[in-house]
Amino acid sequence: MSVAIITDSTSYIPENIRNEFNIHMVPLSVVFGDSAYREEVDITAAEFYEKVKTVEQLPKTSQPSIGVIMETIEHLSKDYDQAIIITLSSGISGTYQTSVTAKDMAENIEVFPYDSEISCLAQGFYVLEAAKLAKQGKDAETIIKRLDEIKQSLRAYFMVADLSHLHRGGRLNGAQAIIGSMLQVKPILHFEETKIVPFEKIRTEKKAMKRIFQLFDEDASTGVPIQATIIHANREEDANQIKQQLESQYSNVTVIVSYFGPVIGTHLGEGALGLGWYKE
Ligand code: MYR
């Protein structure tokens, strides 16, 4: 049984790793005025954070069309029996739902849409594990069982410099009543049942990071091997410093530095930071 692994671009797995692990990618886009840019194809994260400073009207984002997803699947159906499409959370984008439609339309290949219920490299953890297992010859059902196991221990918390981006894009749930006061603070955010909700209201970034490290310590201090990612929106130096700090504090922890690319960056704004991890 040969299984193709497809991800959308928001897992932000660098091209060389995608090529190495035979991972296929369908891009989401950022739209500035009338011009759409497919992230990771037409625009890099660095270019995006530069461009956004120069425009009056903030960009919008769009999911891949059914046509693009079908094209990818049809191409893969020549060489594979099954395909798993691992998408960003269904509560923040229609990409998962479009993959479900693609499953129904696909011929000559069995398609399995998988809702990561998260995004960025935390979603990428599912993709990398799936690619590893597919290479070992495992079938889609076995791979999905393993992804569900990862979901049991996967946790991710993040914070933004300015909540108004998330609020404007309509991707912040459960905060309507306190949104006015929350714009002044740095709440820790996380995903609950596929949607972004505030986890705790904290006044400063320093205290918010301290609390995120405390949450991380609950798992890291047990000594089990942990794969983590620190994700940043144009603040690589801080992210590298956090990686060093965590890896020197815990011998059981490996941290990958990753980034909020153009699509996710549109909704979080520059300066966001997140920490995600799972028990390997
Ligand atoms: C679309 O237009 O379909 C894409 C919408 C993307 C919304 C992104 C909202 C922020 C996600 C934060 C992920 C943090 C993961 C650690």
mmCIF file of C-alpha atoms and ligand atoms in Angstrom:
data_model
loop_
_atom_site.group_PDB
_atom_site.id
_atom_site.type_symbol
_atom_site.label_atom_id
_atom_site.label_comp_id
_atom_site.label_asym_id
_atom_site.label_seq_id
_atom_site.Cartn_x
_atom_site.Cartn_y
_atom_site.Cartn_z
ATOM 1 C CA MET A 1 0.000 0.000 0.000
ATOM 2 C CA SER A 2 1.551 3.351 -0.973
ATOM 3 C CA VAL A 3 0.371 6.446 0.892
ATOM 4 C CA ALA A 4 0.930 10.040 -0.240
ATOM 5 C CA ILE A 5 1.162 12.699 2.460
ATOM 6 C CA ILE A 6 -0.301 16.115 1.648
ATOM 7 C CA THR A 7 -0.242 19.151 3.912
ATOM 8 C CA ASP A 8 -1.421 22.690 3.446
ATOM 9 C CA SER A 9 1.219 25.406 3.577
ATOM 10 C CA THR A 10 0.440 26.513 7.144
ATOM 11 C CA SER A 11 2.444 23.638 8.627
ATOM 12 C CA TYR A 12 5.425 25.706 7.412
ATOM 13 C CA ILE A 13 7.675 22.721 6.737
ATOM 14 C CA PRO A 14 10.663 24.068 4.786
ATOM 15 C CA GLU A 15 10.891 22.992 1.135
ATOM 16 C CA ASN A 16 14.096 20.959 1.584
ATOM 17 C CA ILE A 17 12.468 18.878 4.351
ATOM 18 C CA ARG A 18 9.296 18.437 2.243
ATOM 19 C CA ASN A 19 11.427 17.168 -0.616
ATOM 20 C CA GLU A 20 13.468 14.908 1.636
ATOM 21 C CA PHE A 21 10.352 13.306 3.182
ATOM 22 C CA ASN A 22 8.251 13.320 0.010
ATOM 23 C CA ILE A 23 5.614 15.639 1.463
ATOM 24 C CA HIS A 24 3.226 17.325 -0.988
ATOM 25 C CA MET A 25 2.001 20.838 -0.198
ATOM 26 C CA VAL A 26 -1.030 22.872 -1.250
ATOM 27 C CA PRO A 27 -0.635 26.568 -0.500
ATOM 28 C CA LEU A 28 -3.038 29.008 1.119
ATOM 29 C CA SER A 29 -2.719 32.617 -0.061
ATOM 30 C CA VAL A 30 -2.445 36.126 1.274
ATOM 31 C CA VAL A 31 -4.330 38.720 -0.724
ATOM 32 C CA PHE A 32 -3.110 42.336 -0.900
ATOM 33 C CA GLY A 33 -5.794 44.335 -2.731
ATOM 34 C CA ASP A 34 -6.303 42.496 -6.035
ATOM 35 C CA SER A 35 -3.076 40.498 -5.854
ATOM 36 C CA ALA A 36 -2.980 37.020 -4.371
ATOM 37 C CA TYR A 37 0.327 35.474 -3.292
ATOM 38 C CA ARG A 38 0.597 31.748 -2.544
ATOM 39 C CA GLU A 39 2.622 31.536 0.641
ATOM 40 C CA GLU A 40 5.823 29.488 0.507
ATOM 41 C CA VAL A 41 5.585 29.719 -3.319
ATOM 42 C CA ASP A 42 5.166 33.400 -4.316
ATOM 43 C CA ILE A 43 5.999 35.030 -0.983
ATOM 44 C CA THR A 44 8.258 34.089 1.931
ATOM 45 C CA ALA A 45 7.607 34.964 5.557
ATOM 46 C CA ALA A 46 10.403 37.571 5.529
ATOM 47 C CA GLU A 47 8.992 39.227 2.376
ATOM 48 C CA PHE A 48 5.509 39.215 3.895
ATOM 49 C CA TYR A 49 6.530 40.973 7.140
ATOM 50 C CA GLU A 50 8.362 43.611 5.072
ATOM 51 C CA LYS A 51 5.473 44.105 2.642
ATOM 52 C CA VAL A 52 2.831 44.400 5.328
ATOM 53 C CA LYS A 53 4.635 47.464 6.730
ATOM 54 C CA THR A 54 4.319 49.279 3.411
ATOM 55 C CA VAL A 55 0.603 48.824 2.688
ATOM 56 C CA GLU A 56 -2.352 50.843 3.929
ATOM 57 C CA GLN A 57 -4.900 48.078 3.749
ATOM 58 C CA LEU A 58 -4.055 44.904 5.646
ATOM 59 C CA PRO A 59 -4.098 41.644 3.653
ATOM 60 C CA LYS A 60 -6.762 38.964 3.720
ATOM 61 C CA THR A 61 -6.207 35.228 3.464
ATOM 62 C CA SER A 62 -7.742 32.515 1.339
ATOM 63 C CA GLN A 63 -7.800 28.733 1.446
ATOM 64 C CA PRO A 64 -6.726 26.559 -1.514
ATOM 65 C CA SER A 65 -9.482 26.050 -4.082
ATOM 66 C CA ILE A 66 -11.043 22.637 -4.646
ATOM 67 C CA GLY A 67 -9.456 22.740 -8.127
ATOM 68 C CA VAL A 68 -5.932 22.987 -6.731
ATOM 69 C CA ILE A 69 -6.529 20.220 -4.194
ATOM 70 C CA MET A 70 -8.062 17.946 -6.871
ATOM 71 C CA GLU A 71 -5.166 18.622 -9.234
ATOM 72 C CA THR A 72 -2.707 17.521 -6.540
ATOM 73 C CA ILE A 73 -4.742 14.392 -5.745
ATOM 74 C CA GLU A 74 -5.209 13.422 -9.395
ATOM 75 C CA HIS A 75 -1.497 13.779 -10.038
ATOM 76 C CA LEU A 76 -0.709 11.584 -7.017
ATOM 77 C CA SER A 77 -3.313 8.953 -7.971
ATOM 78 C CA LYS A 78 -0.943 7.741 -10.698
ATOM 79 C CA ASP A 79 1.599 6.572 -8.100
ATOM 80 C CA TYR A 80 -0.292 6.092 -4.835
ATOM 81 C CA ASP A 81 -3.257 4.046 -3.547
ATOM 82 C CA GLN A 82 -4.106 6.348 -0.638
ATOM 83 C CA ALA A 83 -3.521 9.996 0.340
ATOM 84 C CA ILE A 84 -3.774 11.649 3.746
ATOM 85 C CA ILE A 85 -4.418 15.414 3.653
ATOM 86 C CA ILE A 86 -3.383 16.998 6.962
ATOM 87 C CA THR A 87 -4.959 20.441 7.289
ATOM 88 C CA LEU A 88 -4.967 23.346 9.689
ATOM 89 C CA SER A 89 -7.800 23.374 12.191
ATOM 90 C CA SER A 90 -11.301 23.188 10.709
ATOM 91 C CA GLY A 91 -12.420 25.844 13.208
ATOM 92 C CA ILE A 92 -10.250 28.560 11.621
ATOM 93 C CA SER A 93 -10.249 27.717 7.893
ATOM 94 C CA GLY A 94 -12.399 25.961 5.291
ATOM 95 C CA THR A 95 -9.373 23.966 4.043
ATOM 96 C CA TYR A 96 -10.381 20.795 5.920
ATOM 97 C CA GLN A 97 -13.962 20.970 4.598
ATOM 98 C CA THR A 98 -12.678 21.416 1.035
ATOM 99 C CA SER A 99 -10.494 18.340 1.517
ATOM 100 C CA VAL A 100 -13.596 16.392 2.567
ATOM 101 C CA THR A 101 -15.254 17.456 -0.704
ATOM 102 C CA ALA A 102 -12.106 16.393 -2.572
ATOM 103 C CA LYS A 103 -12.286 12.961 -0.901
ATOM 104 C CA ASP A 104 -15.775 12.466 -2.343
ATOM 105 C CA MET A 105 -14.692 13.561 -5.820
ATOM 106 C CA ALA A 106 -11.439 11.571 -6.016
ATOM 107 C CA GLU A 107 -11.186 8.560 -8.291
ATOM 108 C CA ASN A 108 -8.505 5.848 -8.309
ATOM 109 C CA ILE A 109 -7.145 6.926 -4.931
ATOM 110 C CA GLU A 110 -8.577 6.732 -1.420
ATOM 111 C CA VAL A 111 -8.376 10.123 0.303
ATOM 112 C CA PHE A 112 -8.280 10.643 4.087
ATOM 113 C CA PRO A 113 -8.675 14.284 5.225
ATOM 114 C CA TYR A 114 -7.169 14.763 8.706
ATOM 115 C CA ASP A 115 -8.083 17.790 10.826
ATOM 116 C CA SER A 116 -4.987 18.677 12.873
ATOM 117 C CA GLU A 117 -7.170 20.960 15.050
ATOM 118 C CA ILE A 118 -4.129 23.268 15.239
ATOM 119 C CA SER A 119 -1.746 24.872 12.730
ATOM 120 C CA CYS A 120 1.891 25.811 12.077
ATOM 121 C CA LEU A 121 4.662 23.377 13.006
ATOM 122 C CA ALA A 122 2.396 21.768 15.618
ATOM 123 C CA GLN A 123 0.359 20.645 12.587
ATOM 124 C CA GLY A 124 3.723 19.897 10.970
ATOM 125 C CA PHE A 125 4.472 17.323 13.701
ATOM 126 C CA TYR A 126 1.572 15.239 12.381
ATOM 127 C CA VAL A 127 2.811 15.691 8.827
ATOM 128 C CA LEU A 128 6.399 14.645 9.608
ATOM 129 C CA GLU A 129 5.285 11.560 11.564
ATOM 130 C CA ALA A 130 2.847 10.585 8.794
ATOM 131 C CA ALA A 131 5.607 10.939 6.179
ATOM 132 C CA LYS A 132 7.965 8.783 8.250
ATOM 133 C CA LEU A 133 5.351 6.016 8.602
ATOM 134 C CA ALA A 134 4.338 6.221 4.934
ATOM 135 C CA LYS A 135 7.991 5.696 4.004
ATOM 136 C CA GLN A 136 7.986 2.564 6.195
ATOM 137 C CA GLY A 137 5.102 1.231 4.091
ATOM 138 C CA LYS A 138 2.319 1.695 6.691
ATOM 139 C CA ASP A 139 -1.224 2.121 5.378
ATOM 140 C CA ALA A 140 -3.384 5.213 5.914
ATOM 141 C CA GLU A 141 -5.486 3.647 8.684
ATOM 142 C CA THR A 142 -2.368 2.748 10.722
ATOM 143 C CA ILE A 143 -0.860 6.199 10.157
ATOM 144 C CA ILE A 144 -4.060 7.935 11.288
ATOM 145 C CA LYS A 145 -4.149 5.822 14.465
ATOM 146 C CA ARG A 146 -0.664 7.114 15.292
ATOM 147 C CA LEU A 147 -1.716 10.718 14.529
ATOM 148 C CA ASP A 148 -4.635 10.316 16.935
ATOM 149 C CA GLU A 149 -2.166 9.122 19.588
ATOM 150 C CA ILE A 150 -0.052 12.254 19.065
ATOM 151 C CA LYS A 151 -3.216 14.354 19.441
ATOM 152 C CA GLN A 152 -3.650 13.010 22.979
ATOM 153 C CA SER A 153 -0.490 14.721 24.220
ATOM 154 C CA LEU A 154 -0.115 17.644 21.793
ATOM 155 C CA ARG A 155 -0.396 21.030 23.481
ATOM 156 C CA ALA A 156 0.209 24.517 22.084
ATOM 157 C CA TYR A 157 -0.081 27.971 23.618
ATOM 158 C CA PHE A 158 0.615 31.277 21.957
ATOM 159 C CA MET A 159 0.324 34.990 22.450
ATOM 160 C CA VAL A 160 0.169 37.994 20.178
ATOM 161 C CA ALA A 161 1.569 41.520 20.436
ATOM 162 C CA ASP A 162 -1.751 43.000 19.277
ATOM 163 C CA LEU A 163 -5.066 41.157 19.574
ATOM 164 C CA SER A 164 -6.820 43.344 17.014
ATOM 165 C CA HIS A 165 -5.610 41.203 14.048
ATOM 166 C CA LEU A 166 -7.278 38.074 15.411
ATOM 167 C CA HIS A 167 -10.360 40.009 16.395
ATOM 168 C CA ARG A 168 -10.665 41.664 12.963
ATOM 169 C CA GLY A 169 -10.259 38.339 11.150
ATOM 170 C CA GLY A 170 -13.007 36.826 13.308
ATOM 171 C CA ARG A 171 -10.749 34.024 14.534
ATOM 172 C CA LEU A 172 -10.933 34.706 18.267
ATOM 173 C CA ASN A 173 -13.707 32.889 20.070
ATOM 174 C CA GLY A 174 -15.083 33.165 23.551
ATOM 175 C CA ALA A 175 -13.652 36.602 24.201
ATOM 176 C CA GLN A 176 -16.517 38.800 23.008
ATOM 177 C CA ALA A 177 -17.598 39.903 26.478
ATOM 178 C CA ILE A 178 -14.118 40.974 27.541
ATOM 179 C CA ILE A 179 -12.606 41.907 24.216
ATOM 180 C CA GLY A 180 -12.407 45.609 25.072
ATOM 181 C CA SER A 181 -10.246 45.047 28.108
ATOM 182 C CA MET A 182 -8.390 42.145 26.514
ATOM 183 C CA LEU A 183 -6.984 44.344 23.771
ATOM 184 C CA GLN A 184 -4.878 45.971 26.499
ATOM 185 C CA VAL A 185 -3.494 42.700 27.868
ATOM 186 C CA LYS A 186 -1.477 39.730 26.591
ATOM 187 C CA PRO A 187 -3.753 36.750 27.001
ATOM 188 C CA ILE A 188 -2.368 33.289 26.454
ATOM 189 C CA LEU A 189 -4.360 31.701 23.639
ATOM 190 C CA HIS A 190 -4.895 28.086 22.700
ATOM 191 C CA PHE A 191 -7.205 25.825 20.692
ATOM 192 C CA GLU A 192 -10.277 24.238 22.187
ATOM 193 C CA GLU A 193 -12.434 22.036 19.988
ATOM 194 C CA THR A 194 -10.784 23.397 16.809
ATOM 195 C CA LYS A 195 -11.223 27.090 17.716
ATOM 196 C CA ILE A 196 -8.945 29.725 19.228
ATOM 197 C CA VAL A 197 -9.976 30.760 22.744
ATOM 198 C CA PRO A 198 -8.249 32.697 25.516
ATOM 199 C CA PHE A 199 -6.564 30.354 27.986
ATOM 200 C CA GLU A 200 -5.573 32.888 30.655
ATOM 201 C CA LYS A 201 -5.598 36.659 30.834
ATOM 202 C CA ILE A 202 -2.119 37.949 31.679
ATOM 203 C CA ARG A 203 -0.858 41.533 31.747
ATOM 204 C CA THR A 204 2.633 41.357 30.326
ATOM 205 C CA GLU A 205 4.470 39.281 27.729
ATOM 206 C CA LYS A 206 7.106 38.325 30.294
ATOM 207 C CA LYS A 207 4.498 36.890 32.671
ATOM 208 C CA ALA A 208 2.661 35.186 29.816
ATOM 209 C CA MET A 209 5.870 33.456 28.668
ATOM 210 C CA LYS A 210 6.631 32.420 32.249
ATOM 211 C CA ARG A 211 3.198 30.817 32.490
ATOM 212 C CA ILE A 212 3.646 29.026 29.132
ATOM 213 C CA PHE A 213 6.991 27.626 30.392
ATOM 214 C CA GLN A 214 5.205 26.455 33.560
ATOM 215 C CA LEU A 215 2.643 24.588 31.422
ATOM 216 C CA PHE A 216 5.484 23.096 29.386
ATOM 217 C CA ASP A 217 7.252 22.002 32.564
ATOM 218 C CA GLU A 218 4.226 19.896 33.584
ATOM 219 C CA ASP A 219 5.129 17.548 30.710
ATOM 220 C CA ALA A 220 8.865 18.163 30.303
ATOM 221 C CA SER A 221 9.689 17.505 33.967
ATOM 222 C CA THR A 222 8.267 13.957 33.725
ATOM 223 C CA GLY A 223 11.389 13.027 31.741
ATOM 224 C CA VAL A 224 9.542 11.525 28.747
ATOM 225 C CA PRO A 225 10.992 12.502 25.354
ATOM 226 C CA ILE A 226 9.320 15.687 24.158
ATOM 227 C CA GLN A 227 9.367 17.179 20.668
ATOM 228 C CA ALA A 228 8.678 20.893 20.874
ATOM 229 C CA THR A 229 8.546 23.869 18.576
ATOM 230 C CA ILE A 230 8.935 27.536 19.320
ATOM 231 C CA ILE A 231 7.110 29.528 16.667
ATOM 232 C CA HIS A 232 7.701 33.219 16.022
ATOM 233 C CA ALA A 233 6.331 36.036 13.886
ATOM 234 C CA ASN A 234 9.517 37.793 12.767
ATOM 235 C CA ARG A 235 11.460 37.475 16.038
ATOM 236 C CA GLU A 236 13.902 34.687 15.311
ATOM 237 C CA GLU A 237 16.497 35.795 17.835
ATOM 238 C CA ASP A 238 14.041 35.471 20.734
ATOM 239 C CA ALA A 239 12.932 32.082 19.421
ATOM 240 C CA ASN A 240 16.545 30.828 19.210
ATOM 241 C CA GLN A 241 17.185 32.007 22.720
ATOM 242 C CA ILE A 242 14.120 30.130 24.038
ATOM 243 C CA LYS A 243 15.226 26.973 22.202
ATOM 244 C CA GLN A 244 18.645 27.172 23.899
ATOM 245 C CA GLN A 245 17.075 27.810 27.278
ATOM 246 C CA LEU A 246 14.672 24.831 27.047
ATOM 247 C CA GLU A 247 17.207 22.396 25.615
ATOM 248 C CA SER A 248 19.756 23.232 28.287
ATOM 249 C CA GLN A 249 17.132 22.940 31.043
ATOM 250 C CA TYR A 250 15.701 19.564 29.880
ATOM 251 C CA SER A 251 17.798 16.749 28.393
ATOM 252 C CA ASN A 252 14.615 14.988 27.174
ATOM 253 C CA VAL A 253 13.453 17.948 25.043
ATOM 254 C CA THR A 254 14.228 18.758 21.396
ATOM 255 C CA VAL A 255 13.051 22.129 20.102
ATOM 256 C CA ILE A 256 12.618 23.144 16.479
ATOM 257 C CA VAL A 257 12.478 26.866 15.745
ATOM 258 C CA SER A 258 9.686 27.624 13.284
ATOM 259 C CA TYR A 259 7.713 30.624 12.114
ATOM 260 C CA PHE A 260 4.240 32.031 11.636
ATOM 261 C CA GLY A 261 4.229 32.434 7.855
ATOM 262 C CA PRO A 262 2.218 34.924 5.786
ATOM 263 C CA VAL A 263 -1.276 33.410 6.224
ATOM 264 C CA ILE A 264 -1.076 32.826 9.959
ATOM 265 C CA GLY A 265 0.950 36.045 10.366
ATOM 266 C CA THR A 266 -1.940 37.979 8.791
ATOM 267 C CA HIS A 267 -4.191 36.847 11.644
ATOM 268 C CA LEU A 268 -1.676 37.069 14.510
ATOM 269 C CA GLY A 269 0.416 40.088 13.518
ATOM 270 C CA GLU A 270 4.159 40.576 13.883
ATOM 271 C CA GLY A 271 5.631 39.774 17.293
ATOM 272 C CA ALA A 272 3.510 36.712 18.097
ATOM 273 C CA LEU A 273 5.212 33.787 19.858
ATOM 274 C CA GLY A 274 3.993 30.248 20.462
ATOM 275 C CA LEU A 275 5.203 27.029 22.033
ATOM 276 C CA GLY A 276 3.861 23.651 20.948
ATOM 277 C CA TRP A 277 4.903 20.135 21.958
ATOM 278 C CA TYR A 278 3.956 16.474 22.193
ATOM 279 C CA LYS A 279 5.226 13.414 24.019
ATOM 280 C CA GLU A 280 7.088 11.321 21.423
HETATM 281 C C1 MYR B 1 -7.992 30.929 5.613
HETATM 282 O O1 MYR B 1 -8.172 32.026 5.052
HETATM 283 O O2 MYR B 1 -8.667 29.926 5.349
HETATM 284 C C2 MYR B 1 -6.889 30.827 6.653
HETATM 285 C C3 MYR B 1 -7.274 31.377 7.976
HETATM 286 C C4 MYR B 1 -6.176 31.227 9.000
HETATM 287 C C5 MYR B 1 -6.545 31.739 10.377
HETATM 288 C C6 MYR B 1 -5.364 31.719 11.322
HETATM 289 C C7 MYR B 1 -5.707 32.065 12.740
HETATM 290 C C8 MYR B 1 -4.507 32.002 13.680
HETATM 291 C C9 MYR B 1 -3.979 30.614 13.930
HETATM 292 C C10 MYR B 1 -2.940 30.534 15.012
HETATM 293 C C11 MYR B 1 -2.245 29.195 15.043
HETATM 294 C C12 MYR B 1 -1.312 29.020 16.178
HETATM 295 C C13 MYR B 1 -0.740 27.617 16.227
HETATM 296 C C14 MYR B 1 0.232 27.387 17.356
#
